[in-house]
Amino acid sequence: MANSTAESLFAQKQGKNTTQPPDLADRPYKAYLLGIIIAICGNFLISISLNIQKYTHVRQSQPGSKPYYTCALWWCGIILMGVGELGNFAAYGFAPASLIAPLGCVSVIASAVISVVFLKETLRASDILGGALAVTGTYLLVTFAPHNTQHITAHVVQRYAVSWQFLTYLVLEMIVFCVLLYLYKRRNLKHIVVVLLLVALLASLTVISVKAVSGMITESLKGSLQLTYPIFYVMVVVMVASCGFQIKFLNQAMKMFDATEVVPINFVFFTASAIVAGIVFYQEFYGLALLNIFMFLFGCLLSFLGVFLIARNRPKIKTERPFIDMGQVPGKRCTDKVQPEAKRITYGSLAAKILHLDKKGSQEEDST
């Protein structure tokens, strides 16, 4: 009896918990799997939402239909997107940021499948190949990603925020951002890489702040209150500000360039910035084997190629309304078409006047 007591005390001195439940060691792995499942479900809901909104826009483009924002189905799509984004937000509290961000390719794969099955879009060979590559890349990401789960508390976030690795990274990011912003605003360099790099640099701060806020909320729900620390509200401000400017630049990219170019490039840049942010700030690759790092990056590459193939040269939606209907603009009562009909006298009136003046001038020259 004395020997067993001595062994128990010796084990406690060595840092071993003899009263630990059998499943306690599996809890970090369960939290890791929970984060993956939440992220996949969230991205799947986002893909359903995007296809619902696409279907609503196609249906509401018929002549005589009401604006899309008056349709209940469109609002259902918006709600589903909100739930999906909330799921992605929660997933950052359970799994590494370097894994949650690449899982965004699930949304691209699911959206392509749903559009073929329900919206009757054409299934291309590049869709099949891209889907296979993206699924393979996702499997490698989940298998070889860092499986460690950190308890993101306010003290942990404060320690990471003043580390020399993150401060160096932050200074370099600010310099690159200022240079790109100068080229974009002052030099009028409207290149897709420049705009989406601005989005990616902001996205790295978004990922850091989202994981910090989500992790501290998760710890608070477990009983360790973290909402009383100022760093929580600093991260909330960073999250909201970076998201706002990120959406602004992304909308400008969507206006200037085609979606088939913006979607894959933005996915690659966003994923790369999220992985770098997770490595630098949260040190997620610390202690990871070289083989795991190589296979993880290889999985990212396969996912990138899959998204490029799926989004490349996708057919555009054709609506049956060839003219701008002022009835779709809120507050406008006029339903006349902007382009006049060809049989009306006003059609081509400017050209008719020019031809009439030219003909009259030639007749005067002939008479003289």
Tab-separated table of C-alpha atoms in Angstrom:
chain	number	residue	atom	x	y	z
A	1	MET	CA	0.000	0.000	0.000
A	2	ALA	CA	2.847	2.350	0.878
A	3	ASN	CA	4.636	1.492	-2.370
A	4	SER	CA	1.559	2.280	-4.460
A	5	THR	CA	1.117	5.584	-2.633
A	6	ALA	CA	4.756	6.476	-3.242
A	7	GLU	CA	4.445	5.572	-6.929
A	8	SER	CA	1.340	7.747	-7.194
A	9	LEU	CA	3.124	10.704	-5.588
A	10	PHE	CA	6.141	10.170	-7.856
A	11	ALA	CA	3.884	10.111	-10.922
A	12	GLN	CA	2.228	13.369	-9.845
A	13	LYS	CA	5.641	14.988	-9.378
A	14	GLN	CA	6.593	13.906	-12.907
A	15	GLY	CA	3.483	15.671	-14.277
A	16	LYS	CA	1.287	12.576	-14.730
A	17	ASN	CA	-2.365	12.697	-13.742
A	18	THR	CA	-3.262	9.315	-12.293
A	19	THR	CA	-6.966	10.239	-11.976
A	20	GLN	CA	-7.242	11.277	-15.638
A	21	PRO	CA	-10.277	9.835	-17.471
A	22	PRO	CA	-9.449	7.353	-20.251
A	23	ASP	CA	-10.866	9.574	-23.008
A	24	LEU	CA	-9.138	12.796	-21.943
A	25	ALA	CA	-6.211	12.194	-24.277
A	26	ASP	CA	-8.662	11.831	-27.185
A	27	ARG	CA	-10.389	15.152	-26.507
A	28	PRO	CA	-7.959	17.303	-28.540
A	29	TYR	CA	-8.359	14.927	-31.479
A	30	LYS	CA	-12.149	15.036	-31.100
A	31	ALA	CA	-12.055	18.830	-31.074
A	32	TYR	CA	-9.885	18.719	-34.198
A	33	LEU	CA	-12.401	16.465	-35.983
A	34	LEU	CA	-15.272	18.661	-34.783
A	35	GLY	CA	-13.622	21.714	-36.330
A	36	ILE	CA	-13.188	19.880	-39.648
A	37	ILE	CA	-16.823	18.706	-39.689
A	38	ILE	CA	-18.132	22.191	-38.848
A	39	ALA	CA	-15.987	23.763	-41.599
A	40	ILE	CA	-17.114	21.221	-44.224
A	41	CYS	CA	-20.785	21.643	-43.269
A	42	GLY	CA	-20.438	25.431	-43.282
A	43	ASN	CA	-18.881	25.464	-46.753
A	44	PHE	CA	-21.552	23.070	-48.016
A	45	LEU	CA	-24.287	25.411	-46.753
A	46	ILE	CA	-22.543	28.321	-48.482
A	47	SER	CA	-22.553	26.419	-51.794
A	48	ILE	CA	-26.282	25.685	-51.411
A	49	SER	CA	-26.878	29.353	-50.635
A	50	LEU	CA	-25.004	30.534	-53.725
A	51	ASN	CA	-26.985	28.208	-55.991
A	52	ILE	CA	-30.291	29.269	-54.429
A	53	GLN	CA	-29.429	32.911	-55.084
A	54	LYS	CA	-28.333	32.046	-58.636
A	55	TYR	CA	-31.615	30.222	-59.277
A	56	THR	CA	-33.575	33.172	-57.861
A	57	HIS	CA	-31.773	35.651	-60.124
A	58	VAL	CA	-32.462	33.487	-63.176
A	59	ARG	CA	-36.135	33.076	-62.297
A	60	GLN	CA	-36.660	36.744	-61.446
A	61	SER	CA	-35.050	37.829	-64.730
A	62	GLN	CA	-38.187	36.762	-66.618
A	63	PRO	CA	-40.285	39.675	-68.011
A	64	GLY	CA	-42.916	40.928	-65.585
A	65	SER	CA	-41.347	39.309	-62.508
A	66	LYS	CA	-40.790	41.073	-59.196
A	67	PRO	CA	-37.345	42.177	-57.934
A	68	TYR	CA	-35.216	39.365	-56.503
A	69	TYR	CA	-35.110	40.904	-53.017
A	70	THR	CA	-38.887	40.435	-52.689
A	71	CYS	CA	-38.554	36.660	-53.139
A	72	ALA	CA	-38.609	34.514	-49.979
A	73	LEU	CA	-36.332	31.936	-51.619
A	74	TRP	CA	-33.584	34.546	-52.080
A	75	TRP	CA	-33.758	35.440	-48.387
A	76	CYS	CA	-33.520	31.740	-47.511
A	77	GLY	CA	-30.268	31.681	-49.472
A	78	ILE	CA	-28.996	34.696	-47.548
A	79	ILE	CA	-29.851	33.031	-44.227
A	80	LEU	CA	-28.097	29.823	-45.263
A	81	MET	CA	-25.000	31.818	-46.197
A	82	GLY	CA	-25.030	33.477	-42.782
A	83	VAL	CA	-25.285	30.095	-41.052
A	84	GLY	CA	-22.458	28.719	-43.203
A	85	GLU	CA	-20.179	31.653	-42.444
A	86	LEU	CA	-21.028	31.304	-38.756
A	87	GLY	CA	-19.973	27.657	-38.989
A	88	ASN	CA	-16.646	28.651	-40.525
A	89	PHE	CA	-16.190	31.178	-37.741
A	90	ALA	CA	-16.830	28.521	-35.090
A	91	ALA	CA	-14.505	26.025	-36.805
A	92	TYR	CA	-11.513	28.295	-36.191
A	93	GLY	CA	-12.013	27.750	-32.467
A	94	PHE	CA	-11.475	23.986	-32.755
A	95	ALA	CA	-8.994	23.363	-35.592
A	96	PRO	CA	-5.857	25.089	-36.940
A	97	ALA	CA	-6.380	28.084	-39.229
A	98	SER	CA	-3.971	26.557	-41.751
A	99	LEU	CA	-6.473	23.712	-42.205
A	100	ILE	CA	-9.818	25.547	-42.055
A	101	ALA	CA	-8.918	28.011	-44.835
A	102	PRO	CA	-8.020	25.396	-47.517
A	103	LEU	CA	-11.260	23.549	-46.770
A	104	GLY	CA	-12.986	26.395	-48.612
A	105	CYS	CA	-12.517	24.300	-51.753
A	106	VAL	CA	-15.423	22.165	-50.472
A	107	SER	CA	-17.730	25.070	-51.316
A	108	VAL	CA	-16.408	25.211	-54.892
A	109	ILE	CA	-16.803	21.447	-55.394
A	110	ALA	CA	-20.305	21.321	-53.906
A	111	SER	CA	-21.411	24.390	-55.866
A	112	ALA	CA	-20.305	22.788	-59.140
A	113	VAL	CA	-22.166	19.550	-58.340
A	114	ILE	CA	-25.351	21.338	-57.251
A	115	SER	CA	-25.366	23.579	-60.341
A	116	VAL	CA	-25.114	20.508	-62.598
A	117	VAL	CA	-27.793	18.489	-60.785
A	118	PHE	CA	-30.365	21.168	-59.966
A	119	LEU	CA	-29.632	24.093	-62.303
A	120	LYS	CA	-28.986	21.771	-65.272
A	121	GLU	CA	-25.654	23.325	-66.133
A	122	THR	CA	-23.341	21.441	-68.455
A	123	LEU	CA	-20.971	18.939	-66.838
A	124	ARG	CA	-17.531	19.409	-68.367
A	125	ALA	CA	-14.505	17.159	-68.319
A	126	SER	CA	-12.586	19.874	-66.447
A	127	ASP	CA	-15.251	19.789	-63.712
A	128	ILE	CA	-14.720	16.058	-63.169
A	129	LEU	CA	-10.930	16.352	-63.187
A	130	GLY	CA	-10.980	19.446	-60.985
A	131	GLY	CA	-13.357	17.815	-58.509
A	132	ALA	CA	-11.156	14.725	-58.287
A	133	LEU	CA	-8.040	16.832	-57.681
A	134	ALA	CA	-9.806	18.992	-55.077
A	135	VAL	CA	-11.169	15.955	-53.209
A	136	THR	CA	-7.720	14.331	-53.204
A	137	GLY	CA	-6.146	17.567	-51.981
A	138	THR	CA	-8.747	17.869	-49.227
A	139	TYR	CA	-7.990	14.329	-48.054
A	140	LEU	CA	-4.256	15.113	-47.895
A	141	LEU	CA	-4.956	18.360	-46.026
A	142	VAL	CA	-7.042	16.641	-43.364
A	143	THR	CA	-4.579	13.749	-43.031
A	144	PHE	CA	-1.288	15.632	-42.840
A	145	ALA	CA	-2.343	18.948	-41.280
A	146	PRO	CA	-1.125	19.708	-37.743
A	147	HIS	CA	-3.422	17.829	-35.356
A	148	ASN	CA	-2.611	19.881	-32.293
A	149	THR	CA	-5.390	21.993	-30.824
A	150	GLN	CA	-4.478	25.057	-28.797
A	151	HIS	CA	-6.484	26.608	-26.011
A	152	ILE	CA	-6.767	30.158	-27.320
A	153	THR	CA	-6.937	32.309	-24.215
A	154	ALA	CA	-6.364	36.027	-23.833
A	155	HIS	CA	-2.900	35.448	-22.353
A	156	VAL	CA	-1.931	33.226	-25.298
A	157	VAL	CA	-3.106	35.816	-27.834
A	158	GLN	CA	-1.235	38.588	-26.013
A	159	ARG	CA	1.954	36.528	-25.967
A	160	TYR	CA	1.685	35.734	-29.680
A	161	ALA	CA	0.852	39.353	-30.565
A	162	VAL	CA	4.146	40.678	-29.146
A	163	SER	CA	6.371	37.870	-30.462
A	164	TRP	CA	9.207	38.961	-32.739
A	165	GLN	CA	8.013	36.608	-35.514
A	166	PHE	CA	4.611	38.250	-35.741
A	167	LEU	CA	5.923	41.816	-35.358
A	168	THR	CA	8.397	41.227	-38.216
A	169	TYR	CA	5.633	39.701	-40.333
A	170	LEU	CA	3.288	42.607	-39.549
A	171	VAL	CA	5.863	45.247	-40.534
A	172	LEU	CA	6.628	43.486	-43.821
A	173	GLU	CA	2.933	43.094	-44.560
A	174	MET	CA	2.273	46.792	-43.926
A	175	ILE	CA	5.116	47.786	-46.267
A	176	VAL	CA	3.888	45.516	-49.058
A	177	PHE	CA	0.296	46.689	-48.542
A	178	CYS	CA	1.279	50.364	-48.757
A	179	VAL	CA	3.293	49.751	-51.944
A	180	LEU	CA	0.404	47.873	-53.585
A	181	LEU	CA	-2.101	50.512	-52.484
A	182	TYR	CA	0.113	53.248	-53.958
A	183	LEU	CA	0.322	51.384	-57.274
A	184	TYR	CA	-3.415	50.763	-57.276
A	185	LYS	CA	-4.591	54.249	-56.286
A	186	ARG	CA	-1.876	56.633	-57.474
A	187	ARG	CA	-0.406	54.791	-60.444
A	188	ASN	CA	-3.799	53.454	-61.523
A	189	LEU	CA	-2.419	49.928	-61.858
A	190	LYS	CA	-5.690	47.990	-62.164
A	191	HIS	CA	-4.251	44.486	-62.378
A	192	ILE	CA	-6.102	41.526	-60.912
A	193	VAL	CA	-3.022	40.329	-58.998
A	194	VAL	CA	-2.564	43.731	-57.356
A	195	VAL	CA	-6.186	43.961	-56.201
A	196	LEU	CA	-6.382	40.382	-54.926
A	197	LEU	CA	-3.040	40.695	-53.140
A	198	LEU	CA	-4.552	43.601	-51.209
A	199	VAL	CA	-7.464	41.317	-50.322
A	200	ALA	CA	-5.092	38.518	-49.272
A	201	LEU	CA	-2.989	40.760	-47.022
A	202	LEU	CA	-6.137	41.910	-45.247
A	203	ALA	CA	-7.353	38.308	-45.100
A	204	SER	CA	-4.316	37.255	-43.081
A	205	LEU	CA	-5.295	39.729	-40.353
A	206	THR	CA	-8.884	38.535	-40.636
A	207	VAL	CA	-7.860	34.909	-40.075
A	208	ILE	CA	-5.693	35.802	-37.073
A	209	SER	CA	-8.416	37.886	-35.438
A	210	VAL	CA	-11.251	35.460	-36.264
A	211	LYS	CA	-9.387	32.530	-34.712
A	212	ALA	CA	-8.529	34.633	-31.641
A	213	VAL	CA	-12.130	35.796	-31.141
A	214	SER	CA	-13.594	32.352	-31.844
A	215	GLY	CA	-11.071	30.647	-29.559
A	216	MET	CA	-11.685	33.041	-26.674
A	217	ILE	CA	-15.466	32.665	-27.036
A	218	THR	CA	-15.031	28.870	-27.021
A	219	GLU	CA	-12.953	29.022	-23.844
A	220	SER	CA	-15.539	31.326	-22.259
A	221	LEU	CA	-18.315	28.843	-23.039
A	222	LYS	CA	-16.218	26.118	-21.387
A	223	GLY	CA	-16.173	28.136	-18.156
A	224	SER	CA	-12.950	30.153	-18.450
A	225	LEU	CA	-14.225	33.679	-19.080
A	226	GLN	CA	-12.061	35.558	-21.606
A	227	LEU	CA	-14.408	38.408	-22.561
A	228	THR	CA	-13.164	40.691	-19.799
A	229	TYR	CA	-9.711	41.103	-21.335
A	230	PRO	CA	-9.053	44.142	-23.598
A	231	ILE	CA	-7.280	41.956	-26.196
A	232	PHE	CA	-10.630	40.332	-27.032
A	233	TYR	CA	-12.149	43.642	-28.113
A	234	VAL	CA	-8.968	44.655	-29.938
A	235	MET	CA	-9.271	41.485	-31.993
A	236	VAL	CA	-12.970	42.176	-32.626
A	237	VAL	CA	-12.112	45.611	-34.023
A	238	VAL	CA	-9.336	44.142	-36.194
A	239	MET	CA	-11.723	41.450	-37.444
A	240	VAL	CA	-14.496	43.889	-38.388
A	241	ALA	CA	-12.156	46.449	-39.989
A	242	SER	CA	-10.167	43.905	-42.020
A	243	CYS	CA	-13.369	42.179	-43.184
A	244	GLY	CA	-14.870	45.501	-44.287
A	245	PHE	CA	-11.876	46.588	-46.370
A	246	GLN	CA	-11.430	43.063	-47.682
A	247	ILE	CA	-15.012	43.045	-49.015
A	248	LYS	CA	-14.480	46.508	-50.521
A	249	PHE	CA	-11.446	45.467	-52.584
A	250	LEU	CA	-13.029	42.135	-53.505
A	251	ASN	CA	-16.129	43.908	-54.853
A	252	GLN	CA	-13.899	46.194	-56.911
A	253	ALA	CA	-12.156	43.127	-58.351
A	254	MET	CA	-15.517	41.570	-59.247
A	255	LYS	CA	-16.513	44.762	-61.069
A	256	MET	CA	-13.291	44.997	-63.082
A	257	PHE	CA	-12.675	41.324	-63.867
A	258	ASP	CA	-14.640	38.195	-64.662
A	259	ALA	CA	-15.697	35.917	-61.817
A	260	THR	CA	-13.942	32.940	-63.458
A	261	GLU	CA	-10.669	34.798	-62.896
A	262	VAL	CA	-11.399	36.305	-59.481
A	263	VAL	CA	-12.685	33.151	-57.724
A	264	PRO	CA	-9.692	30.800	-58.235
A	265	ILE	CA	-7.013	33.480	-57.789
A	266	ASN	CA	-8.674	34.820	-54.651
A	267	PHE	CA	-8.970	31.280	-53.256
A	268	VAL	CA	-5.260	30.643	-53.795
A	269	PHE	CA	-4.157	33.988	-52.333
A	270	PHE	CA	-6.548	33.773	-49.365
A	271	THR	CA	-5.505	30.206	-48.528
A	272	ALA	CA	-1.806	31.017	-48.791
A	273	SER	CA	-2.172	34.076	-46.546
A	274	ALA	CA	-4.206	32.078	-43.997
A	275	ILE	CA	-1.579	29.327	-43.875
A	276	VAL	CA	1.241	31.845	-43.425
A	277	ALA	CA	-0.740	33.649	-40.723
A	278	GLY	CA	-1.337	30.378	-38.866
A	279	ILE	CA	2.340	29.453	-39.087
A	280	VAL	CA	3.665	32.854	-38.008
A	281	PHE	CA	1.140	33.894	-35.365
A	282	TYR	CA	-0.123	30.619	-33.900
A	283	GLN	CA	3.030	28.570	-34.719
A	284	GLU	CA	0.841	25.731	-35.999
A	285	PHE	CA	3.669	23.946	-37.846
A	286	TYR	CA	5.913	23.855	-34.769
A	287	GLY	CA	7.175	20.300	-34.254
A	288	LEU	CA	5.485	19.013	-37.430
A	289	ALA	CA	7.437	16.391	-39.370
A	290	LEU	CA	8.953	17.371	-42.725
A	291	LEU	CA	6.899	14.704	-44.531
A	292	ASN	CA	3.676	16.100	-43.070
A	293	ILE	CA	4.602	19.618	-44.190
A	294	PHE	CA	5.407	18.433	-47.723
A	295	MET	CA	2.206	16.379	-48.065
A	296	PHE	CA	0.142	19.239	-46.611
A	297	LEU	CA	1.545	21.698	-49.172
A	298	PHE	CA	1.035	19.097	-51.916
A	299	GLY	CA	-2.606	18.805	-50.849
A	300	CYS	CA	-2.917	22.607	-51.082
A	301	LEU	CA	-1.481	22.492	-54.609
A	302	LEU	CA	-3.973	19.825	-55.693
A	303	SER	CA	-6.842	21.855	-54.217
A	304	PHE	CA	-5.642	24.966	-56.061
A	305	LEU	CA	-5.493	23.110	-59.374
A	306	GLY	CA	-8.933	21.613	-58.770
A	307	VAL	CA	-10.500	25.005	-58.071
A	308	PHE	CA	-8.847	26.491	-61.181
A	309	LEU	CA	-10.225	23.716	-63.379
A	310	ILE	CA	-13.733	23.970	-61.931
A	311	ALA	CA	-13.934	27.775	-62.153
A	312	ARG	CA	-12.177	28.064	-65.533
A	313	ASN	CA	-14.395	29.257	-68.403
A	314	ARG	CA	-17.665	28.449	-66.687
A	315	PRO	CA	-20.688	29.323	-68.845
A	316	LYS	CA	-22.442	32.545	-67.925
A	317	ILE	CA	-26.111	32.631	-67.040
A	318	LYS	CA	-28.246	33.867	-69.917
A	319	THR	CA	-31.360	35.790	-69.002
A	320	GLU	CA	-34.301	36.417	-71.284
A	321	ARG	CA	-34.444	40.135	-70.556
A	322	PRO	CA	-32.328	41.912	-73.197
A	323	PHE	CA	-32.986	45.446	-72.018
A	324	ILE	CA	-32.741	47.327	-68.736
A	325	ASP	CA	-36.136	47.401	-67.067
A	326	MET	CA	-36.505	50.496	-64.905
A	327	GLY	CA	-39.243	48.684	-62.988
A	328	GLN	CA	-36.523	46.653	-61.235
A	329	VAL	CA	-34.955	49.798	-59.753
A	330	PRO	CA	-36.441	50.588	-56.304
A	331	GLY	CA	-38.526	53.762	-56.337
A	332	LYS	CA	-38.872	53.892	-60.128
A	333	ARG	CA	-42.310	53.592	-61.709
A	334	CYS	CA	-41.269	53.719	-65.360
A	335	THR	CA	-41.320	50.332	-67.117
A	336	ASP	CA	-40.352	51.573	-70.584
A	337	LYS	CA	-37.330	49.979	-72.187
A	338	VAL	CA	-34.217	52.066	-72.420
A	339	GLN	CA	-33.478	50.825	-75.960
A	340	PRO	CA	-36.304	51.934	-78.343
A	341	GLU	CA	-37.870	49.473	-80.707
A	342	ALA	CA	-36.609	49.344	-84.270
A	343	LYS	CA	-40.034	50.101	-85.809
A	344	ARG	CA	-40.490	53.350	-83.907
A	345	ILE	CA	-39.539	56.668	-85.451
A	346	THR	CA	-37.181	57.465	-82.600
A	347	TYR	CA	-35.019	54.440	-83.401
A	348	GLY	CA	-31.731	55.590	-84.852
A	349	SER	CA	-32.896	59.225	-85.020
A	350	LEU	CA	-29.410	60.655	-84.589
A	351	ALA	CA	-28.021	58.570	-87.416
A	352	ALA	CA	-31.012	59.494	-89.587
A	353	LYS	CA	-30.395	63.195	-89.029
A	354	ILE	CA	-26.715	62.838	-89.911
A	355	LEU	CA	-27.568	60.968	-93.094
A	356	HIS	CA	-30.199	63.565	-93.916
A	357	LEU	CA	-27.706	66.422	-93.496
A	358	ASP	CA	-25.107	64.619	-95.618
A	359	LYS	CA	-27.675	63.976	-98.334
A	360	LYS	CA	-28.868	67.592	-98.259
A	361	GLY	CA	-25.274	68.854	-98.496
A	362	SER	CA	-24.524	66.643	-101.494
A	363	GLN	CA	-27.678	67.841	-103.265
A	364	GLU	CA	-26.659	71.485	-102.768
A	365	GLU	CA	-23.210	70.749	-104.194
A	366	ASP	CA	-24.787	69.086	-107.263
A	367	SER	CA	-27.077	72.075	-107.840
A	368	THR	CA	-24.157	74.468	-107.823
